[in-house]
C-alpha atoms as a printed R data frame, in Angstrom:
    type eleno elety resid chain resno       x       y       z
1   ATOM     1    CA   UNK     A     1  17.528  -6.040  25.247
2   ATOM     2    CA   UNK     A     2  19.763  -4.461  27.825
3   ATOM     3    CA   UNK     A     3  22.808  -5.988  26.185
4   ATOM     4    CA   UNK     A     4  21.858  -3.767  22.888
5   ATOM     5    CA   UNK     A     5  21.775  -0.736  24.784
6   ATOM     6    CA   UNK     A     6  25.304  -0.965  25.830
7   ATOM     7    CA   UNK     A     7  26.146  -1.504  22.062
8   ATOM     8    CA   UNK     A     8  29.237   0.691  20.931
9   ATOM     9    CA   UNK     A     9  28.704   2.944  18.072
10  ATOM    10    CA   UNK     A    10  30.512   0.494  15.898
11  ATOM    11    CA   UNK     A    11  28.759  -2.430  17.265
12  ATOM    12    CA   UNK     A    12  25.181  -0.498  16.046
13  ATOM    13    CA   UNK     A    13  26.677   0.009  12.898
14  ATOM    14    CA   UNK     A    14  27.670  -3.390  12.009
15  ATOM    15    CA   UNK     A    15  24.034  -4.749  13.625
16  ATOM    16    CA   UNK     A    16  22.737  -2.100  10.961
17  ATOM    17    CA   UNK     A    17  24.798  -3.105   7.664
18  ATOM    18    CA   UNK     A    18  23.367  -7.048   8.696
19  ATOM    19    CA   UNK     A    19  20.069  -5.710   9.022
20  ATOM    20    CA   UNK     A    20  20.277  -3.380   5.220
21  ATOM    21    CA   UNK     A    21  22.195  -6.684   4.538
22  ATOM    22    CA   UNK     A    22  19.014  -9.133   5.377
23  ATOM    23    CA   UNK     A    23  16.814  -6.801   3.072
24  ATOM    24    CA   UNK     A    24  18.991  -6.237   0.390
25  ATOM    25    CA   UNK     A    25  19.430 -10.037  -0.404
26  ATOM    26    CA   UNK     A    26  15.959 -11.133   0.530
27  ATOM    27    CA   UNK     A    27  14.691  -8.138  -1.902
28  ATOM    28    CA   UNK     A    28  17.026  -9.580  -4.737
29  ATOM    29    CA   UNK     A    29  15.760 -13.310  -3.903
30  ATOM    30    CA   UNK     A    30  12.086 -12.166  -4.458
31  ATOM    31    CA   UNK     A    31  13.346 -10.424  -8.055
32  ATOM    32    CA   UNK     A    32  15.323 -13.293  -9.141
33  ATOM    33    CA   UNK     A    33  12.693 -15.482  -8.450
34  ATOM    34    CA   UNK     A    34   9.882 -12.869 -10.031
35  ATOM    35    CA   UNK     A    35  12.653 -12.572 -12.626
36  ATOM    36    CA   UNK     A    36  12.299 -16.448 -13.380
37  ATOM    37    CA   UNK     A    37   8.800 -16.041 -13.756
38  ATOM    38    CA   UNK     A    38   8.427 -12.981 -15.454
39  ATOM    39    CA   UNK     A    39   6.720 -13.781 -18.277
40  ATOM    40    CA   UNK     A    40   3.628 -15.494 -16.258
41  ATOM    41    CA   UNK     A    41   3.753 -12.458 -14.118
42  ATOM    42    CA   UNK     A    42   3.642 -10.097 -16.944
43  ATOM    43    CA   UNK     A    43   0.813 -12.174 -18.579
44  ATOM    44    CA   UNK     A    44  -1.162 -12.369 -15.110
45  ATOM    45    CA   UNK     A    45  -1.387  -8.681 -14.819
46  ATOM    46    CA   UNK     A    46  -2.261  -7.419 -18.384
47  ATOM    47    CA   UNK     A    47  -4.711 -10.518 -18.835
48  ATOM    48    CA   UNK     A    48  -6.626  -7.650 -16.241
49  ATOM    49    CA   UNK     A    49  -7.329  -5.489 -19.509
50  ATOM    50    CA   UNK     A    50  -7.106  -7.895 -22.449
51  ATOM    51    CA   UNK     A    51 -10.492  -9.312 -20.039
52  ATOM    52    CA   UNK     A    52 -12.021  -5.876 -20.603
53  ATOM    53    CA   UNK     A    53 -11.196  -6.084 -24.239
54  ATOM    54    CA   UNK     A    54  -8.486  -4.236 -24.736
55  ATOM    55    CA   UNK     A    55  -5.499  -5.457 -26.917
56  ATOM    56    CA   UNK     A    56  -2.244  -5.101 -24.902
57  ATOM    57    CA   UNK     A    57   0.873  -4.677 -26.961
58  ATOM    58    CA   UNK     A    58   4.416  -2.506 -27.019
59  ATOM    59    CA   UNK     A    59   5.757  -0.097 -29.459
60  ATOM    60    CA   UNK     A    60   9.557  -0.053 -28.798
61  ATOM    61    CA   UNK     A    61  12.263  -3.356 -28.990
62  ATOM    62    CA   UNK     A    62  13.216  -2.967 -24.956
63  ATOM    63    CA   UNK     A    63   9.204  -2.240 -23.470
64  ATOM    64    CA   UNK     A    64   8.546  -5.943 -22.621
65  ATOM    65    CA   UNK     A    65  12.001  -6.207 -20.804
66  ATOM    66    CA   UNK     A    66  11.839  -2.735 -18.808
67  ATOM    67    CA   UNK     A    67   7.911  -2.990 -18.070
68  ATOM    68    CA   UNK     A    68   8.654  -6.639 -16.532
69  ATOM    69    CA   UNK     A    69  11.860  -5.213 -14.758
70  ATOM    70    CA   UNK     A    70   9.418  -2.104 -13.635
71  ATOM    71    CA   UNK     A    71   6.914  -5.256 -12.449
72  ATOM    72    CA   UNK     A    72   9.138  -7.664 -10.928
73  ATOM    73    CA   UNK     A    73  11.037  -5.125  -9.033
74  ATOM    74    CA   UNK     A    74   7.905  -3.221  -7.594
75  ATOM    75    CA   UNK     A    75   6.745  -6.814  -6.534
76  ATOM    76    CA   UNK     A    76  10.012  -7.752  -4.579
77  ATOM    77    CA   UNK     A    77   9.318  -3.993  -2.937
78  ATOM    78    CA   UNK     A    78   6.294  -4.711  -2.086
79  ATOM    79    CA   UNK     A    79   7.183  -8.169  -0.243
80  ATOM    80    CA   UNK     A    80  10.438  -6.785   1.220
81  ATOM    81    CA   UNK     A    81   8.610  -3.794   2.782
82  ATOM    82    CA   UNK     A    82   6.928  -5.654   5.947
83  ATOM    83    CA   UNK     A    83  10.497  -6.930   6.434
84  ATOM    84    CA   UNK     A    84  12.413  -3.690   5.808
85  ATOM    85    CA   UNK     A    85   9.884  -2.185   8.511
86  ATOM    86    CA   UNK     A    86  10.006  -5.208  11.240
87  ATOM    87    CA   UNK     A    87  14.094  -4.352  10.681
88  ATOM    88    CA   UNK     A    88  13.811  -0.705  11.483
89  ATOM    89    CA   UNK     A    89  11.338  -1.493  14.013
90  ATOM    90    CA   UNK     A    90  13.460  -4.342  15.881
91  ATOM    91    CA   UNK     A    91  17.098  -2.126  15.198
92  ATOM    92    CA   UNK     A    92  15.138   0.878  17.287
93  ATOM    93    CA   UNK     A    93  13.567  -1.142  19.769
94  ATOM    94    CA   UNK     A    94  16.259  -1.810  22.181
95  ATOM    95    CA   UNK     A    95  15.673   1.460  22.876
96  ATOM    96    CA   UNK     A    96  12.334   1.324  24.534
97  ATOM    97    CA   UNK     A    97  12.467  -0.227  27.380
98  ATOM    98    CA   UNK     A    98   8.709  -0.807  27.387
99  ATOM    99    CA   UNK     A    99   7.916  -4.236  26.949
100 ATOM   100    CA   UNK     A   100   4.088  -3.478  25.928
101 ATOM   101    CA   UNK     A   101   5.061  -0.587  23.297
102 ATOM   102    CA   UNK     A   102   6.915  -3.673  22.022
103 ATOM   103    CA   UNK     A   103   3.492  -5.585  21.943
104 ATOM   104    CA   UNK     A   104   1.721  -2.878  20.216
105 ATOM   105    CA   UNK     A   105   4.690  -2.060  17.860
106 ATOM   106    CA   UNK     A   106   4.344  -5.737  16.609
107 ATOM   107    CA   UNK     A   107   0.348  -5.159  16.689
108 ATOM   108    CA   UNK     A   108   0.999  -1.956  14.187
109 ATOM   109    CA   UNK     A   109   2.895  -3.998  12.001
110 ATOM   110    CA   UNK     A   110   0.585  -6.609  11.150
111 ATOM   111    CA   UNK     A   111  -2.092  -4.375  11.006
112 ATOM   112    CA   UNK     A   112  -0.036  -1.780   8.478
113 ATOM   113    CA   UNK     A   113   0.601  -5.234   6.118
114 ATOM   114    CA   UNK     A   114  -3.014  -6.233   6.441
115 ATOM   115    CA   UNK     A   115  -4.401  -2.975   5.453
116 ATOM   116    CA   UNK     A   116  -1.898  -2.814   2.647
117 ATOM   117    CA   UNK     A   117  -2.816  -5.926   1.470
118 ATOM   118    CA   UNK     A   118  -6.306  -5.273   1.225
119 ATOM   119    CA   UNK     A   119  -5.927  -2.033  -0.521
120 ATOM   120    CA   UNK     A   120  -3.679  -4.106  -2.986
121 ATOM   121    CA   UNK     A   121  -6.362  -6.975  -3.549
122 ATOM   122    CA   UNK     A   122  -9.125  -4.013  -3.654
123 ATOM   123    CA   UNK     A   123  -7.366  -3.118  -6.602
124 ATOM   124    CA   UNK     A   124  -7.081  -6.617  -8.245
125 ATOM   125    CA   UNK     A   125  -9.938  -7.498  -7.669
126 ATOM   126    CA   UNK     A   126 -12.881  -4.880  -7.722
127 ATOM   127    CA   UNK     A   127 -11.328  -1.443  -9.002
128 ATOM   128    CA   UNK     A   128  -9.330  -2.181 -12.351
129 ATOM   129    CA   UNK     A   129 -11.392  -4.786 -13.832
130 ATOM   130    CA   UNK     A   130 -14.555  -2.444 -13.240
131 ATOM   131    CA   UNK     A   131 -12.382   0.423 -14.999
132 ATOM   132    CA   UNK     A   132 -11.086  -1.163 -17.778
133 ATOM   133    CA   UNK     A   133 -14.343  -2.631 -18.872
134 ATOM   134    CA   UNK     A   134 -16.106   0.999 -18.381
135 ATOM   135    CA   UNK     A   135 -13.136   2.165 -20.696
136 ATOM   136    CA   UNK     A   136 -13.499  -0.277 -23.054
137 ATOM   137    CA   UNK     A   137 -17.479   0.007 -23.269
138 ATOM   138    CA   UNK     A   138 -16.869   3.863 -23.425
139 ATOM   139    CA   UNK     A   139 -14.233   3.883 -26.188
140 ATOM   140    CA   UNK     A   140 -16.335   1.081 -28.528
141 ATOM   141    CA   UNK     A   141 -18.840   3.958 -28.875
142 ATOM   142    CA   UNK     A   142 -16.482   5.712 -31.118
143 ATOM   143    CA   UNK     A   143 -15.642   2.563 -33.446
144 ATOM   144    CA   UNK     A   144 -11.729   2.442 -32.713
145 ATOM   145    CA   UNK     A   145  -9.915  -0.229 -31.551
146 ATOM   146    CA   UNK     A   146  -9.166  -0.540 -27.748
147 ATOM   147    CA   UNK     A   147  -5.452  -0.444 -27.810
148 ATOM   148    CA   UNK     A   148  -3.194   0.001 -25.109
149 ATOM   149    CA   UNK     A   149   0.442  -0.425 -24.326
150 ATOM   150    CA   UNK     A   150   2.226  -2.516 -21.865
151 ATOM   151    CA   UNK     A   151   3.831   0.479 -20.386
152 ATOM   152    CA   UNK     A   152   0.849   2.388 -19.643
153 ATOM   153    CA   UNK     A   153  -0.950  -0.057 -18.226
154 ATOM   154    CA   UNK     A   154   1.468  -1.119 -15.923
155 ATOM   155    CA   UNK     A   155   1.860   2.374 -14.914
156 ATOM   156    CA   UNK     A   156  -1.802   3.414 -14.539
157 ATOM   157    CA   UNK     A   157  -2.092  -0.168 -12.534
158 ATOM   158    CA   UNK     A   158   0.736   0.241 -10.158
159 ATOM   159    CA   UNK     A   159   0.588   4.144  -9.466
160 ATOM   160    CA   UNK     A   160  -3.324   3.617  -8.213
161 ATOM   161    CA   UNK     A   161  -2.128   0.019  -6.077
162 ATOM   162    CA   UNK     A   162   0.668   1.967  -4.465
163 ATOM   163    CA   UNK     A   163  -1.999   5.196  -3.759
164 ATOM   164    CA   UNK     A   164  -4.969   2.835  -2.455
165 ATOM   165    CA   UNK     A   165  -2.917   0.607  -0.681
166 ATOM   166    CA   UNK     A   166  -1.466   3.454   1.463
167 ATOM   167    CA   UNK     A   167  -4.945   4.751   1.567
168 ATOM   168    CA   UNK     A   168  -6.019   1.782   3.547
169 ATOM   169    CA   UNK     A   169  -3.820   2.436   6.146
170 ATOM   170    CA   UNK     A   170  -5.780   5.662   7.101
171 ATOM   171    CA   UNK     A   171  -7.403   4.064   9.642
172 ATOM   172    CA   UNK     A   172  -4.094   2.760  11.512
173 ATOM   173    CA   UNK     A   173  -2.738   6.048  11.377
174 ATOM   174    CA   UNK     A   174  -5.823   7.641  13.061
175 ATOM   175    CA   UNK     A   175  -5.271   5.129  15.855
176 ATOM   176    CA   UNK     A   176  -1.577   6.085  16.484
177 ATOM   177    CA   UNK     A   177  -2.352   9.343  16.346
178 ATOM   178    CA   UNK     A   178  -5.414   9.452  18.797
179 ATOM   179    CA   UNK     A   179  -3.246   7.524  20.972
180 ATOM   180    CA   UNK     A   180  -0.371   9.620  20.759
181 ATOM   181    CA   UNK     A   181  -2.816  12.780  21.718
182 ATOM   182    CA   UNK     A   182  -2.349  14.292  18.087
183 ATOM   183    CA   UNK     A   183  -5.526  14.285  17.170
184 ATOM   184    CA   UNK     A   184  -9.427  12.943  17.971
185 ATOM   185    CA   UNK     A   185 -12.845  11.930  16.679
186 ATOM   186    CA   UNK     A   186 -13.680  15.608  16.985
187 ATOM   187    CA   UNK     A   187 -11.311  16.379  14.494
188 ATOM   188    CA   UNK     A   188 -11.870  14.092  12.208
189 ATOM   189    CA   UNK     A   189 -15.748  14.879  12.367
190 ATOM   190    CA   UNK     A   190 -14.994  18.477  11.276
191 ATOM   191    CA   UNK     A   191 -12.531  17.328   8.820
192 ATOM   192    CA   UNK     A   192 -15.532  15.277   6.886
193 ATOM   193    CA   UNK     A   193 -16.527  17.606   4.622
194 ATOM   194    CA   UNK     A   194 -13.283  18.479   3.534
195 ATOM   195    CA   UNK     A   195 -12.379  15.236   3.174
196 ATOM   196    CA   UNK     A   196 -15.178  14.005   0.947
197 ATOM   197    CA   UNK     A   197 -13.965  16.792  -1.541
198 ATOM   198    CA   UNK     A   198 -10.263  15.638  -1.445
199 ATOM   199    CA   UNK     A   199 -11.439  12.251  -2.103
200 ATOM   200    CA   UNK     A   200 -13.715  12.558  -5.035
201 ATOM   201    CA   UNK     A   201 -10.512  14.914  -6.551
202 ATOM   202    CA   UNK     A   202  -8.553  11.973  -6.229
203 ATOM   203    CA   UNK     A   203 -11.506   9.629  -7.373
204 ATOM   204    CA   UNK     A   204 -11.590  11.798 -10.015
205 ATOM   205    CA   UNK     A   205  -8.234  11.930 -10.844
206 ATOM   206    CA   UNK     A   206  -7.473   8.390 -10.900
207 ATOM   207    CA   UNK     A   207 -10.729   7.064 -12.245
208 ATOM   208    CA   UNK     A   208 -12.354   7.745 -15.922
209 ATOM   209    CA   UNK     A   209 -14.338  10.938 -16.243
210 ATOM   210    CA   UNK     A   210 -17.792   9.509 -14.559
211 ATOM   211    CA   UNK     A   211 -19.536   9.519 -11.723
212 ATOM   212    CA   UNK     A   212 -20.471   5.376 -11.357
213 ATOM   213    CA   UNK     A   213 -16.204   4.833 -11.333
214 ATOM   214    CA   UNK     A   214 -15.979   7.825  -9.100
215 ATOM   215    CA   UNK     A   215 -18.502   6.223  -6.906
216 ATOM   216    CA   UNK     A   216 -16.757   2.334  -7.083
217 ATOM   217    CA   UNK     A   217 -13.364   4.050  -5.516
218 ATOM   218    CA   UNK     A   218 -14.928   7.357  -3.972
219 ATOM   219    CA   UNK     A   219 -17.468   5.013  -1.370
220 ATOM   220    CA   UNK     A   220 -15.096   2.866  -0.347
221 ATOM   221    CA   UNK     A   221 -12.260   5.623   0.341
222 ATOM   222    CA   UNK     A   222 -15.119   7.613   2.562
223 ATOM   223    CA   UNK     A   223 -16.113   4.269   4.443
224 ATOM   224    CA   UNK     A   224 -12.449   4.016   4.988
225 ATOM   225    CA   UNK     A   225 -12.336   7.682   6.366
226 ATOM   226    CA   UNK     A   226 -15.840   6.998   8.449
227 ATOM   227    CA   UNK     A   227 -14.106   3.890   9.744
228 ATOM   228    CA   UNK     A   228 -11.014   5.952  10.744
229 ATOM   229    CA   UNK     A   229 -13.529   7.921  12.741
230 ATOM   230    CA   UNK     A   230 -15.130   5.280  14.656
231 ATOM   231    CA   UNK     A   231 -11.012   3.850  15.381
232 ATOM   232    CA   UNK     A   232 -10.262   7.141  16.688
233 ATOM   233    CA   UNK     A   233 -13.197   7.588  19.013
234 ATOM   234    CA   UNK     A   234 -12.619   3.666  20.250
235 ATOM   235    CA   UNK     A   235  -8.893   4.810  21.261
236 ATOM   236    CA   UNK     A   236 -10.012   7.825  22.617
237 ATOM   237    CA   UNK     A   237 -12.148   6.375  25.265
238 ATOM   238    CA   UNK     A   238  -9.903   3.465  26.352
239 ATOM   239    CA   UNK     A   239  -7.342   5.927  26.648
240 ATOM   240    CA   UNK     A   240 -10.000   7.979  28.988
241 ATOM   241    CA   UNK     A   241 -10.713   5.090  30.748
242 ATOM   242    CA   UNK     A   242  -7.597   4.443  31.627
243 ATOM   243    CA   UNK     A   243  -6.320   8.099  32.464
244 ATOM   244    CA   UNK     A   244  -9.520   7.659  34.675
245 ATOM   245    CA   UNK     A   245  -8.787   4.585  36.363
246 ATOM   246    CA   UNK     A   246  -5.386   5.726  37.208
């Protein structure tokens, strides 16, 4: 640690280019490899609506190709961000001398990819194949076929993933901030009503026009928020304790 804090400026460069270095080839592995497999991926993810009902197919030559380049290369994103963070993280570190903001750096982490990972599987699981069968009963009413293209699919299905997996980090981020003094339970109690308005907008927005989808996203985006609360008012305390104890 103390050695990296007498690094030259060129020294923290070159530790940085091997660091952007590390990422850049384990984020090309992961596409290669996705790459490889891209037609099983592909098929994994739009089996999601063909299961509602819906046939999946493209209308130009080069959709297949740039929707699994669009797939594959938001997947090798998605497993290269905890190590693009734990870089950052480990290239600012020597900084802090602090051996137990270390600790709870490392603790933030693997909470931040948890919560991700759960807002991704959230997805996966529970949210699209709900919405996709609600679509496809809805549209049958109207005796057309359920049609939809590879392209917007993928896009509807990895706009929301990105949006509810950051979602689920809410609660992390009212930690660090209660800790950090920025804000407190208080807050967050006032904030409530507010809050349950922005989230049925975006319930709204990324859900069909009804209120049993806006419900299946809307609940568990407030129990996410009321969660957030309870995290906030747990950090709050210990941090009172230990002001007190001091």
């Amino acid at each position: 640690m103390n050695n990296k804090n007498q690094l030259t400026l060129t020294q923290h460069f070159h530790e940085l280019k091997k660091r952007v270095v590390v990422c850049l080839t384990f984020f090309i592995a992961v596409f290669c490899f996705c790459y490889y497999n891209a037609t099983s991926i592909t098929k994994w993810f739009i089996q999601i609506g063909k299961n509602a009902g819906f046939t999946v197919g493209y209308v130009t030559p080069q959709e297949m190709l740039l929707q699994s380049l669009r797939l594959c290369s938001t997947i090798a994103l998605v497993a290269s961000l905890p190590l693009i963070i734990w870089n950052v993280l480990a290239f600012v570190m020597p900084a802090i001398p602090s051996q137990r903001v270390h600790k709870l750096i490392l603790i933030g982490l693997i909470v931040f990819i948890s919560l991700f990972a759960l807002g991704i599987i959230f997805c996966i699981k529970i949210l699209f194949p709900f919405v996709f069968q609600y679509l496809y009963s809805y549209s049958k009413g109207f005796e057309v076929t359920g049609y939809a293209t590879v392209s917007s699919f993928l896009s509807l299905f990895l706009t929301t993933t990105w949006i509810m997996g950051f979602l689920f980090e809410v609660p992390l981020f009212s930690a660090l901030l209660t800790i950090a003094g920025i804000l407190n339970h208080t807050v967050m109690q006032k904030g409530l009503k507010p809050a349950v308005i922005i989230i049925a907008i975006i319930a709204a927005i990324i859900t069909p026009p009804d209120v049993v989808s806006m419900m299946i996203v809307g609940i568990p985006m407030m129990a996410i928020y009321v969660f957030s609360i309870g995290i906030s008012f747990v950090c709050e305390r210990k941090k009172h304790t230990k002001t007190s104890s001091e």
